[in-house]
Amino acid sequence: MRGQALKGHLDLLLLAVVSDGPKHGYAVIEELRLRSVDTFDLPEGTVYPALHRLEKAGYLSSDWSEVQGRRRRTYTLTSRGASALGEQRQSWADFSAAVNHVLNRSPWPTTS
Amino acid sequence: MRGQALKGHLDLLLLAVVSDGPKHGYAVIEELRLRSVDTFDLPEGTVYPALHRLEKAGYLSSDWSEVQGRRRRTYTLTSRGASALGEQRQSWADFSAAVNHVLNRSPWPTTS
DNA sequence: GCTTGACACCTAGCTTTTCTAGGTGTAGAT
DNA sequence: ATCTACACCTAGAAAAGCTAGGTGTCAAGC
């Protein structure tokens, strides 16, 4: 049971999921679990505050609605959020490439 | 530049570098910078405490020596460290695959 | 002689992120 | 009635990494 090492990359994941269409928090958690094949099964206490943080940062906006007696807060990616997502995708690509270089002992860019 | 998102993956990087042969702290920092092509240019305040932590955890052992008037603490991977490295390599593989699945909208393992 | 920069180590405390551990409430099934 | 899934929330703990200092050696340049 392990999945608590997403440190620093949570924002990227959340923005990516919401970028495919507005979603409410609970749905974001489900989608993340589905797409990662259970690797990312995040507690609500992780996701809700993170969504609040992203909204505060201007990357997401939210609207309340009521569906079958349950209130939902649905998040939508803003344009600022879209550009942040682009940057963070690039950061992830750079970061993961660098880790792989370290693990594979090759300090050169993979030209392949 | 920027590359401060190695959160949670620092141990893996340090163990990997030391696994190629005993190294002292300063050399670890240099090696990491070289292999990552400057992506990981870590401050001493990050690396030294992390090495201490890894030694305390039994993953590294250290010996003091003196080279040209300068004292060095040289770290060696222990057998426990070697197995931890193996596990963390696997964790990294799983983690990065999961992130890529989320980013690429495919919840299935990349068979290609 | 003095200063600067690379080498080589260290720690205290700040900040941020993530998780734990609770809480509220609705709807539907047993 | 109770349980599970749905759907939201927050306070506080824990941990990681960074900032910003500190000590000391050696070699080069002024």
Coordinates of C-alpha atoms (C1' of nucleotides) in Angstrom, one line a residue:
Chain A
M1 CA 0.0 0.0 0.0
R2 CA 1.8 3.0 -1.1
G3 CA 0.9 6.1 -3.0
Q4 CA 2.0 9.0 -0.8
A5 CA 5.0 10.0 -2.8
L6 CA 3.3 12.3 -5.3
K7 CA 4.8 15.2 -3.6
G8 CA 5.1 18.3 -5.7
H9 CA 3.3 16.8 -8.6
L10 CA -0.3 16.8 -7.3
D11 CA -1.1 20.1 -8.9
L12 CA -0.1 18.8 -12.3
L13 CA -2.3 15.8 -11.9
L14 CA -5.3 17.8 -10.7
L15 CA -5.0 20.3 -13.5
A16 CA -4.6 17.5 -16.1
V17 CA -7.8 15.8 -14.9
V18 CA -9.9 19.0 -14.8
S19 CA -8.5 20.0 -18.2
D20 CA -10.5 17.2 -19.8
G21 CA -13.7 18.9 -18.7
P22 CA -15.2 20.4 -15.5
K23 CA -15.4 18.0 -12.6
H24 CA -16.4 18.2 -9.0
G25 CA -14.0 17.1 -6.3
Y26 CA -15.2 13.6 -5.7
A27 CA -15.2 12.9 -9.4
V28 CA -11.6 14.2 -9.6
I29 CA -10.6 11.6 -7.0
E30 CA -12.3 8.8 -8.9
E31 CA -10.9 9.8 -12.2
L32 CA -7.4 9.9 -10.8
R33 CA -7.8 6.5 -9.3
L34 CA -9.1 5.1 -12.6
R35 CA -6.5 6.6 -14.8
S36 CA -3.6 5.6 -12.6
V37 CA -5.0 2.1 -12.1
D38 CA -5.2 2.6 -8.3
T39 CA -1.8 4.0 -7.9
F40 CA -3.2 7.4 -7.0
D41 CA -6.1 6.7 -4.5
L42 CA -6.0 10.0 -2.8
P43 CA -7.7 10.9 0.5
E44 CA -10.2 13.7 0.4
G45 CA -8.1 15.6 2.9
T46 CA -5.4 15.8 0.3
V47 CA -7.5 16.7 -2.7
Y48 CA -10.0 19.2 -1.4
P49 CA -7.5 21.6 0.1
A50 CA -5.4 21.3 -3.0
L51 CA -8.4 22.2 -5.2
H52 CA -9.0 25.2 -2.9
R53 CA -5.4 26.2 -3.3
L54 CA -5.5 26.0 -7.1
E55 CA -8.7 28.1 -7.2
K56 CA -7.0 30.7 -4.9
A57 CA -4.1 30.7 -7.3
G58 CA -6.5 31.4 -10.2
Y59 CA -5.9 28.1 -12.0
L60 CA -9.4 26.8 -11.3
S61 CA -12.8 28.4 -10.9
S62 CA -15.7 26.7 -9.2
D63 CA -19.5 26.7 -9.2
W64 CA -21.9 25.1 -6.8
S65 CA -24.8 23.0 -8.0
E66 CA -27.2 20.5 -6.6
V67 CA -27.6 17.0 -8.1
Q68 CA -30.1 14.6 -6.5
G69 CA -30.1 16.4 -3.2
R70 CA -26.3 16.5 -3.0
R71 CA -24.4 19.7 -3.4
R72 CA -21.4 19.7 -5.7
R73 CA -18.6 22.1 -6.2
T74 CA -17.6 21.8 -9.9
Y75 CA -14.2 23.1 -10.9
T76 CA -13.3 24.4 -14.3
L77 CA -9.8 25.1 -15.7
T78 CA -9.2 28.8 -16.2
S79 CA -6.9 30.2 -19.0
R80 CA -4.2 30.8 -16.4
G81 CA -4.7 27.3 -15.3
A82 CA -4.3 26.0 -18.8
S83 CA -1.0 27.8 -19.2
A84 CA 0.2 26.6 -15.8
L85 CA -0.7 23.1 -16.9
G86 CA 1.4 23.5 -20.0
E87 CA 4.4 24.6 -17.9
Q88 CA 3.9 21.9 -15.4
R89 CA 3.8 19.2 -18.1
Q90 CA 7.1 20.5 -19.4
S91 CA 8.5 20.5 -15.9
W92 CA 7.4 16.9 -15.4
A93 CA 9.0 15.9 -18.7
D94 CA 12.3 17.6 -17.7
F95 CA 12.2 16.2 -14.2
S96 CA 11.4 12.6 -15.1
A97 CA 14.1 12.7 -17.9
A98 CA 16.6 14.0 -15.3
V99 CA 15.8 11.2 -12.8
N100 CA 16.1 8.6 -15.5
H101 CA 19.5 10.0 -16.5
V102 CA 20.7 9.7 -12.9
L103 CA 19.3 6.2 -12.7
N104 CA 20.9 5.2 -16.0
R105 CA 24.2 6.9 -15.4
S106 CA 24.0 8.8 -18.6
P107 CA 24.5 12.6 -18.3
W108 CA 23.6 13.2 -22.0
P109 CA 20.2 14.0 -23.4
T110 CA 18.4 11.0 -24.9
T111 CA 18.7 12.0 -28.6
S112 CA 16.7 8.9 -29.6
Chain B
M1 CA 17.2 27.7 -13.5
R2 CA 14.5 25.8 -11.7
G3 CA 14.3 22.2 -10.5
Q4 CA 13.0 22.2 -7.0
A5 CA 10.3 19.5 -7.5
L6 CA 12.3 16.4 -6.6
K7 CA 10.2 16.1 -3.5
G8 CA 10.1 12.5 -2.2
H9 CA 12.5 11.3 -4.8
L10 CA 15.7 12.6 -3.3
D11 CA 16.5 9.4 -1.5
L12 CA 16.3 7.4 -4.7
L13 CA 18.7 9.8 -6.4
L14 CA 21.2 9.8 -3.6
L15 CA 21.2 6.0 -3.2
A16 CA 21.6 5.6 -7.0
V17 CA 24.7 7.9 -7.1
V18 CA 26.4 6.2 -4.1
S19 CA 25.6 2.8 -5.5
D20 CA 28.2 3.4 -8.2
G21 CA 30.9 3.6 -5.6
P22 CA 31.5 5.4 -2.3
K23 CA 31.4 9.1 -2.5
H24 CA 31.6 12.0 -0.1
G25 CA 28.8 14.5 0.2
Y26 CA 30.3 17.2 -2.0
A27 CA 31.1 14.7 -4.7
V28 CA 27.5 13.4 -4.5
I29 CA 26.2 16.9 -5.3
E30 CA 28.6 17.3 -8.2
E31 CA 27.7 13.9 -9.6
L32 CA 24.0 14.7 -9.4
R33 CA 24.5 17.9 -11.2
L34 CA 26.6 16.3 -13.9
R35 CA 24.3 13.4 -14.5
S36 CA 21.1 15.5 -14.6
V37 CA 22.7 18.1 -16.8
D38 CA 22.2 20.8 -14.2
T39 CA 18.6 20.0 -13.5
F40 CA 19.5 18.8 -10.0
D41 CA 21.8 21.5 -8.6
L42 CA 21.0 20.8 -5.0
P43 CA 21.9 23.1 -2.1
E44 CA 24.1 21.5 0.6
G45 CA 21.4 22.2 3.1
T46 CA 19.3 19.7 1.2
V47 CA 21.8 17.0 0.6
Y48 CA 23.8 16.8 3.9
P49 CA 20.7 16.3 6.1
A50 CA 19.4 13.8 3.6
L51 CA 22.6 11.8 3.8
H52 CA 22.5 11.8 7.6
R53 CA 18.9 10.6 7.4
L54 CA 19.9 7.7 5.0
E55 CA 22.8 6.7 7.3
K56 CA 20.5 6.7 10.3
A57 CA 18.1 4.5 8.4
G58 CA 20.9 2.1 7.8
Y59 CA 21.0 2.6 4.0
L60 CA 24.5 4.2 4.0
S61 CA 27.5 4.0 6.2
S62 CA 30.2 6.6 6.4
D63 CA 33.9 7.0 7.2
W64 CA 35.9 10.1 7.8
S65 CA 39.1 10.8 6.0
E66 CA 41.4 13.6 5.3
V67 CA 42.5 14.6 1.8
Q68 CA 44.9 17.5 1.3
G69 CA 44.0 19.1 4.6
R70 CA 40.3 18.8 4.1
R71 CA 38.2 16.3 6.0
R72 CA 35.7 14.2 4.1
R73 CA 32.9 12.0 5.1
T74 CA 32.6 9.2 2.6
Y75 CA 29.4 7.3 2.2
T76 CA 29.0 3.7 1.1
L77 CA 25.9 1.8 0.3
T78 CA 25.0 -0.9 2.7
S79 CA 23.2 -4.1 1.7
R80 CA 20.0 -2.7 3.2
G81 CA 20.6 0.4 1.1
A82 CA 21.0 -1.7 -2.0
S83 CA 17.7 -3.4 -1.5
A84 CA 16.0 -0.1 -0.6
L85 CA 17.4 1.2 -3.9
G86 CA 15.9 -1.7 -5.8
E87 CA 12.5 -1.0 -4.2
Q88 CA 12.7 2.7 -4.9
R89 CA 13.7 2.2 -8.5
Q90 CA 10.5 0.1 -8.9
S91 CA 8.5 2.7 -7.0
W92 CA 9.8 5.4 -9.4
A93 CA 8.9 3.2 -12.4
D94 CA 5.4 2.8 -11.1
F95 CA 5.0 6.4 -10.1
S96 CA 6.2 7.8 -13.4
A97 CA 4.1 5.4 -15.4
A98 CA 1.0 6.4 -13.4
V99 CA 1.7 10.1 -13.9
N100 CA 2.1 9.5 -17.6
H101 CA -1.2 7.6 -17.7
V102 CA -3.0 10.4 -16.1
L103 CA -1.4 12.9 -18.5
N104 CA -2.1 10.8 -21.5
R105 CA -5.6 9.9 -20.5
S106 CA -5.0 6.2 -20.8
P107 CA -5.7 4.1 -17.8
W108 CA -4.1 1.0 -19.3
P109 CA -0.5 -0.1 -19.0
T110 CA 1.6 1.1 -22.0
T111 CA 2.3 -2.3 -23.6
S112 CA 4.3 -0.7 -26.4
Chain C
dG1 C1' 49.3 40.2 3.1
dC2 C1' 44.7 40.0 1.7
dT3 C1' 40.8 38.5 -0.6
dT4 C1' 38.2 35.5 -3.4
dG5 C1' 36.5 31.2 -4.9
dA6 C1' 36.4 26.3 -4.9
dC7 C1' 36.4 22.6 -1.7
dA8 C1' 34.1 20.4 2.4
dC9 C1' 31.5 20.0 6.2
dC10 C1' 27.5 21.5 9.5
dT11 C1' 22.7 23.0 11.7
dA12 C1' 18.4 25.8 13.1
dG13 C1' 14.3 27.1 11.7
dC14 C1' 11.0 28.4 7.9
dT15 C1' 7.8 27.1 4.5
dT16 C1' 5.0 24.2 2.0
dT17 C1' 2.9 19.9 1.0
dT18 C1' 0.4 15.9 2.2
dC19 C1' -1.9 13.0 5.3
dT20 C1' -4.6 11.8 9.6
dA21 C1' -8.6 12.1 11.7
dG22 C1' -12.1 13.8 12.6
dG23 C1' -16.7 16.4 11.2
dT24 C1' -21.6 17.3 8.4
dG25 C1' -25.2 15.8 5.4
dT26 C1' -28.1 13.1 1.4
dA27 C1' -29.7 8.9 -1.1
dG28 C1' -30.5 4.2 -1.7
dA29 C1' -30.3 -0.5 -0.5
dT30 C1' -30.7 -4.3 3.1
Chain D
dA1 C1' -32.4 1.1 11.4
dT2 C1' -28.1 0.8 9.5
dC3 C1' -24.7 0.6 6.1
dT4 C1' -22.4 2.2 2.0
dA5 C1' -21.6 5.4 -1.5
dC6 C1' -21.8 10.1 -2.6
dA7 C1' -20.1 14.8 -1.5
dC8 C1' -18.3 18.3 1.0
dC9 C1' -15.2 20.4 4.8
dT10 C1' -11.1 21.7 8.3
dA11 C1' -7.5 21.5 12.1
dG12 C1' -3.4 20.0 13.2
dA13 C1' 0.5 16.7 12.7
dA14 C1' 4.4 15.1 10.1
dA15 C1' 7.8 15.4 6.8
dA16 C1' 10.7 17.2 3.2
dG17 C1' 13.4 20.6 1.2
dC18 C1' 15.3 25.1 1.3
dT19 C1' 17.2 29.4 3.3
dA20 C1' 20.7 31.3 5.5
dG21 C1' 23.7 31.3 8.2
dG22 C1' 28.2 29.1 10.3
dT23 C1' 33.3 26.7 10.4
dG24 C1' 37.6 25.6 8.2
dT25 C1' 41.4 24.4 4.2
dC26 C1' 43.8 25.4 0.0
dA27 C1' 45.3 27.9 -4.2
dA28 C1' 45.3 31.8 -7.1
dG29 C1' 45.3 36.6 -7.9
dC30 C1' 46.0 41.3 -6.6

